[in-house]
Amino acid sequence: MQNIGYFKAITASSDPYPDLLKSSVARVDVPALVVRGEQTHELDKFVSDELVRVLPRARLVVIPQAGHGSPRQNPRAFLAAVFDFLHASENLE
């Protein structure tokens, strides 16, 4: 039941996995925080590394003692990373 919204959206879409071109991602010129857990699966590590490589203003944070569900697995570290990012971004404007 936790994922019901996701499954409703993916089954209702005519193209649930549209192509996302790297050139389109590279045009996103705002600070971006990419978060992953240190125990994240290799595929998700690859995706997050690629996002950080392509996004011009991205920052990667690896949450210790967490996997794909880092916000619930290590909420303190996750919130600290988000607050640090927001504070740093606020100072860039």
JSON list of C-alpha atoms in Angstrom, two decimals, residues 7-63:
[
{"chain": "A", "resi": 7, "resn": "PHE", "atom": "CA", "xyz": [1.82, 2.13, -9.30]},
{"chain": "A", "resi": 8, "resn": "LYS", "atom": "CA", "xyz": [-1.30, 4.13, -10.17]},
{"chain": "A", "resi": 9, "resn": "ALA", "atom": "CA", "xyz": [0.83, 6.67, -12.02]},
{"chain": "A", "resi": 10, "resn": "ILE", "atom": "CA", "xyz": [2.99, 4.15, -13.83]},
{"chain": "A", "resi": 11, "resn": "THR", "atom": "CA", "xyz": [0.05, 2.05, -15.02]},
{"chain": "A", "resi": 12, "resn": "ALA", "atom": "CA", "xyz": [-1.92, 5.12, -16.16]},
{"chain": "A", "resi": 13, "resn": "SER", "atom": "CA", "xyz": [0.93, 6.55, -18.22]},
{"chain": "A", "resi": 14, "resn": "SER", "atom": "CA", "xyz": [1.29, 5.74, -21.91]},
{"chain": "A", "resi": 15, "resn": "ASP", "atom": "CA", "xyz": [5.08, 6.11, -21.49]},
{"chain": "A", "resi": 16, "resn": "PRO", "atom": "CA", "xyz": [6.04, 5.43, -17.87]},
{"chain": "A", "resi": 17, "resn": "TYR", "atom": "CA", "xyz": [9.75, 5.72, -18.61]},
{"chain": "A", "resi": 18, "resn": "PRO", "atom": "CA", "xyz": [10.19, 8.60, -21.04]},
{"chain": "A", "resi": 19, "resn": "ASP", "atom": "CA", "xyz": [13.67, 9.30, -22.37]},
{"chain": "A", "resi": 20, "resn": "LEU", "atom": "CA", "xyz": [15.55, 11.87, -20.36]},
{"chain": "A", "resi": 21, "resn": "LEU", "atom": "CA", "xyz": [18.40, 13.23, -22.41]},
{"chain": "A", "resi": 22, "resn": "LYS", "atom": "CA", "xyz": [21.65, 14.17, -20.69]},
{"chain": "A", "resi": 23, "resn": "SER", "atom": "CA", "xyz": [21.65, 17.40, -22.67]},
{"chain": "A", "resi": 24, "resn": "SER", "atom": "CA", "xyz": [18.29, 18.30, -21.08]},
{"chain": "A", "resi": 25, "resn": "VAL", "atom": "CA", "xyz": [19.55, 17.49, -17.60]},
{"chain": "A", "resi": 26, "resn": "ALA", "atom": "CA", "xyz": [22.70, 19.54, -18.18]},
{"chain": "A", "resi": 27, "resn": "ARG", "atom": "CA", "xyz": [20.57, 22.63, -18.78]},
{"chain": "A", "resi": 28, "resn": "VAL", "atom": "CA", "xyz": [19.20, 22.51, -15.23]},
{"chain": "A", "resi": 29, "resn": "ASP", "atom": "CA", "xyz": [21.27, 25.35, -13.82]},
{"chain": "A", "resi": 30, "resn": "VAL", "atom": "CA", "xyz": [20.18, 25.47, -10.19]},
{"chain": "A", "resi": 31, "resn": "PRO", "atom": "CA", "xyz": [21.77, 23.98, -7.09]},
{"chain": "A", "resi": 32, "resn": "ALA", "atom": "CA", "xyz": [20.81, 20.32, -6.85]},
{"chain": "A", "resi": 33, "resn": "LEU", "atom": "CA", "xyz": [21.30, 17.88, -4.00]},
{"chain": "A", "resi": 34, "resn": "VAL", "atom": "CA", "xyz": [21.71, 14.23, -4.91]},
{"chain": "A", "resi": 35, "resn": "VAL", "atom": "CA", "xyz": [21.38, 11.97, -1.88]},
{"chain": "A", "resi": 36, "resn": "ARG", "atom": "CA", "xyz": [22.12, 8.28, -1.60]},
{"chain": "A", "resi": 37, "resn": "GLY", "atom": "CA", "xyz": [22.79, 5.87, 1.21]},
{"chain": "A", "resi": 38, "resn": "GLU", "atom": "CA", "xyz": [26.20, 4.28, 1.61]},
{"chain": "A", "resi": 39, "resn": "GLN", "atom": "CA", "xyz": [24.53, 0.86, 1.26]},
{"chain": "A", "resi": 40, "resn": "THR", "atom": "CA", "xyz": [22.68, 1.77, -1.94]},
{"chain": "A", "resi": 41, "resn": "HIS", "atom": "CA", "xyz": [22.69, -0.81, -4.74]},
{"chain": "A", "resi": 42, "resn": "GLU", "atom": "CA", "xyz": [25.25, -0.42, -7.52]},
{"chain": "A", "resi": 43, "resn": "LEU", "atom": "CA", "xyz": [22.67, 0.63, -10.13]},
{"chain": "A", "resi": 44, "resn": "ASP", "atom": "CA", "xyz": [21.45, 3.49, -7.93]},
{"chain": "A", "resi": 45, "resn": "LYS", "atom": "CA", "xyz": [25.07, 4.50, -7.25]},
{"chain": "A", "resi": 46, "resn": "PHE", "atom": "CA", "xyz": [25.68, 4.64, -10.99]},
{"chain": "A", "resi": 47, "resn": "VAL", "atom": "CA", "xyz": [22.57, 6.82, -11.51]},
{"chain": "A", "resi": 48, "resn": "SER", "atom": "CA", "xyz": [23.46, 9.23, -8.70]},
{"chain": "A", "resi": 49, "resn": "ASP", "atom": "CA", "xyz": [27.08, 9.52, -9.89]},
{"chain": "A", "resi": 50, "resn": "GLU", "atom": "CA", "xyz": [25.89, 10.23, -13.42]},
{"chain": "A", "resi": 51, "resn": "LEU", "atom": "CA", "xyz": [23.44, 12.88, -12.20]},
{"chain": "A", "resi": 52, "resn": "VAL", "atom": "CA", "xyz": [26.21, 14.62, -10.28]},
{"chain": "A", "resi": 53, "resn": "ARG", "atom": "CA", "xyz": [28.45, 14.44, -13.32]},
{"chain": "A", "resi": 54, "resn": "VAL", "atom": "CA", "xyz": [25.84, 15.89, -15.69]},
{"chain": "A", "resi": 55, "resn": "LEU", "atom": "CA", "xyz": [24.09, 18.47, -13.48]},
{"chain": "A", "resi": 56, "resn": "PRO", "atom": "CA", "xyz": [26.29, 21.57, -13.51]},
{"chain": "A", "resi": 57, "resn": "ARG", "atom": "CA", "xyz": [25.58, 22.59, -9.90]},
{"chain": "A", "resi": 58, "resn": "ALA", "atom": "CA", "xyz": [24.97, 19.23, -8.23]},
{"chain": "A", "resi": 59, "resn": "ARG", "atom": "CA", "xyz": [26.33, 18.09, -4.92]},
{"chain": "A", "resi": 60, "resn": "LEU", "atom": "CA", "xyz": [26.37, 14.45, -3.81]},
{"chain": "A", "resi": 61, "resn": "VAL", "atom": "CA", "xyz": [25.84, 13.47, -0.21]},
{"chain": "A", "resi": 62, "resn": "VAL", "atom": "CA", "xyz": [26.21, 9.86, 0.93]},
{"chain": "A", "resi": 63, "resn": "ILE", "atom": "CA", "xyz": [24.20, 9.07, 4.05]}
]
